[in-house]
Short mmCIF file of C-alpha atoms in Angstrom, two decimals:
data_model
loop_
_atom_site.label_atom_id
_atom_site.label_comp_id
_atom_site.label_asym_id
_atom_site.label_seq_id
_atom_site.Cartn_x
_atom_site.Cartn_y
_atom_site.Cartn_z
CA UNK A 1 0.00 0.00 0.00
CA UNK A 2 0.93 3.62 -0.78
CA UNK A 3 1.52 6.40 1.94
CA UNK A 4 -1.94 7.61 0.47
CA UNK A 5 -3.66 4.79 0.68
CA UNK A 6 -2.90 3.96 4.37
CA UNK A 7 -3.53 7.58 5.19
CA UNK A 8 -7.08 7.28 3.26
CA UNK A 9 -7.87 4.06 5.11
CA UNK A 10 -7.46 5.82 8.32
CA UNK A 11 -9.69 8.50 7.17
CA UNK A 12 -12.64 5.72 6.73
CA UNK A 13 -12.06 3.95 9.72
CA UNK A 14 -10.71 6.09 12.73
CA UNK A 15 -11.28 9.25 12.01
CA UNK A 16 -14.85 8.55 10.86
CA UNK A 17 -15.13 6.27 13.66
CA UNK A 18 -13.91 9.92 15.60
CA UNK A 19 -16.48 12.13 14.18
CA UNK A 20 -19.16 9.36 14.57
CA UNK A 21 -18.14 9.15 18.30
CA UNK A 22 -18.43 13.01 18.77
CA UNK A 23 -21.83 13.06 17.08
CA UNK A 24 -23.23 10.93 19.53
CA UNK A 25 -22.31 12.72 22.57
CA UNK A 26 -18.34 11.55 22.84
CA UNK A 27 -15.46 14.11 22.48
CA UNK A 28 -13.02 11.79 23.53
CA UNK A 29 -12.16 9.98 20.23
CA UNK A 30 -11.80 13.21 18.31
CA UNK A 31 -9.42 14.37 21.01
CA UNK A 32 -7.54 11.45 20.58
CA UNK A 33 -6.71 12.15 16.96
CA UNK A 34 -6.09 16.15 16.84
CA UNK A 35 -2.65 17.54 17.31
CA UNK A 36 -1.12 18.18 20.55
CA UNK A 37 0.80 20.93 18.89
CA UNK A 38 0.22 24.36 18.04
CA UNK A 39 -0.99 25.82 15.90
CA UNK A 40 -4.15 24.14 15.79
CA UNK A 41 -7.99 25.75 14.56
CA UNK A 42 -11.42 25.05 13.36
CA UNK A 43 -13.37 27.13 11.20
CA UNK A 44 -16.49 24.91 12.04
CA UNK A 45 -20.33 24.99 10.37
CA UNK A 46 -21.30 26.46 13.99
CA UNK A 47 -17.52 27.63 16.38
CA UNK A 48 -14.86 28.85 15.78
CA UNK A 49 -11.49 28.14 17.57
CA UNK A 50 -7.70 28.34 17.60
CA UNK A 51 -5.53 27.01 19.69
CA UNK A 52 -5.57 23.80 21.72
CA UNK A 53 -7.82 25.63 24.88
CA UNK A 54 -10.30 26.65 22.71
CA UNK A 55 -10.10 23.71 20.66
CA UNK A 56 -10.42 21.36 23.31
CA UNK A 57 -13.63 23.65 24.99
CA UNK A 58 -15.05 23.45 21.51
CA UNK A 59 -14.89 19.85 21.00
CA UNK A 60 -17.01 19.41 24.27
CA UNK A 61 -19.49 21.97 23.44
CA UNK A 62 -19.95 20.33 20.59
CA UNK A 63 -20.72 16.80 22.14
CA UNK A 64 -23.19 18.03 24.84
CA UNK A 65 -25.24 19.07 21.60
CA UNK A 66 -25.25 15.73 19.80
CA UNK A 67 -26.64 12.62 20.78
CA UNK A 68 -28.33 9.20 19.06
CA UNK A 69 -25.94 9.75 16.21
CA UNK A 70 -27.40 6.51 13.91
CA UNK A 71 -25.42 7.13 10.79
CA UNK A 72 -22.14 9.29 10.17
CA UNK A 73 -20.19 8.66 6.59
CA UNK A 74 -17.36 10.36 5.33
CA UNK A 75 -17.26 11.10 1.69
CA UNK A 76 -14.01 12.02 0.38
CA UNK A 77 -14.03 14.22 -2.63
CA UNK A 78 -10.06 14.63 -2.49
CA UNK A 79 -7.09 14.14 -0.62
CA UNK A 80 -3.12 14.27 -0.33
CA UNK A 81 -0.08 13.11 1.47
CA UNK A 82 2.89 14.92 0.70
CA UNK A 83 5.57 14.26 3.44
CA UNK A 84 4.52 14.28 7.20
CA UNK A 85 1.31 16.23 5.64
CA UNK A 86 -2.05 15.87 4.30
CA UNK A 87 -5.50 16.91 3.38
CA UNK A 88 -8.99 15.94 3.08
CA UNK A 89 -12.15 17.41 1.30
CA UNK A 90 -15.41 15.93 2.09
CA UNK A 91 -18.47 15.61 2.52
CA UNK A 92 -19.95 14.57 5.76
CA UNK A 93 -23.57 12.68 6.03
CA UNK A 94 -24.85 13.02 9.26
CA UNK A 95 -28.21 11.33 11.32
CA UNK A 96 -28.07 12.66 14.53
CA UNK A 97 -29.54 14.52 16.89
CA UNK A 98 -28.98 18.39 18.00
CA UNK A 99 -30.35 19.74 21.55
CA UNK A 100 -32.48 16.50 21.20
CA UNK A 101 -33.92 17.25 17.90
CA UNK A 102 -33.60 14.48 15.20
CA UNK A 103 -31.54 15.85 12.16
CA UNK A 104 -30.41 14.46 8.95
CA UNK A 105 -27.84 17.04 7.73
CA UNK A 106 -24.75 17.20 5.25
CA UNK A 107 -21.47 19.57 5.83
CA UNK A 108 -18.71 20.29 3.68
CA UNK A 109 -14.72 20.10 5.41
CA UNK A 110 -11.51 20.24 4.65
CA UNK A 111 -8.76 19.09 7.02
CA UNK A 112 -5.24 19.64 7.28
CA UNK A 113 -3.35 16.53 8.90
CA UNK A 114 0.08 16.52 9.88
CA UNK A 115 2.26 13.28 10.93
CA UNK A 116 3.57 13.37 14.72
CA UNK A 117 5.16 10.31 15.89
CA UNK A 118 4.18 8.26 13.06
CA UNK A 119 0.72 9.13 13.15
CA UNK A 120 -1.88 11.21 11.71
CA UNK A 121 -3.37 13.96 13.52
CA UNK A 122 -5.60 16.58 12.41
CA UNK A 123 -4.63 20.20 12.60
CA UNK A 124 -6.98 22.04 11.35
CA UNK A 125 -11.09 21.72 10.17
CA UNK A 126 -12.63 24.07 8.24
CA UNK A 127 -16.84 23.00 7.80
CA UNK A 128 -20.40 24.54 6.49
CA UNK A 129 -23.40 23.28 5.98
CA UNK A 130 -24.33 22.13 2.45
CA UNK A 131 -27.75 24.27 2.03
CA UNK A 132 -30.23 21.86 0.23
#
């Protein structure tokens, strides 16, 4: 397998496993997999943030929104590994539910990734909502 292609399985299996996590309520496995480094930011479809206090109170903000997340998929339009970095653009299909509300809802991200330690951590989101 290719540096891309390991990095792209990753995407579908523990970072989606991640997001899927934080959409029902967990922070914990998303952050697992962002950078301990600076800088780090999100541009997100509803915070903003930079740095890893902000981040961090973001990411838990976030999960005492969502709960009874029943389906999360990753699509990935494109992506990259050059070196110790990488990207992602994708599309994000989401069945949850938001300040216990049932939502089906789609946003558009782009992550930056960067290598540490041999492996991949995210370093920056930038997500809207795909209007219908």
């Amino acid at each position: 397998m290719t540096d891309r292609d390991d990095f792209l399985t990753w995407v579908r299996t523990a970072l989606q496993d991640a997001e899927r996590a934080l959409h029902d309520g967990d922070p914990a496995p998303r952050r697992a997999l962002w950078s301990h480094r600076e800088p780090v930011s999100v541009l997100g479809a509803w915070y903003n943030a930079v740095g890893q206090e902000d981040v961090d109170t973001l990411f838990t903000a976030l999960a005492r929104r969502f709960s009874a997340c029943t389906a999360y998929r990753i699509e990935v339009v494109s992506h990259d590994v050059v070196g110790d970095m990488a990207y992602t653009a994708c599309y994000e299909h989401i069945s949850t539910s938001v300040d216990g509300e049932a939502r089906v809802y789609t946003l558009r991200a782009t992550q930056t990734y960067r290598r540490e330690d041999g492996e991949w951590r995210v370093a920056h989101r930038h997500g809207d909502l795909v209007q219908a």
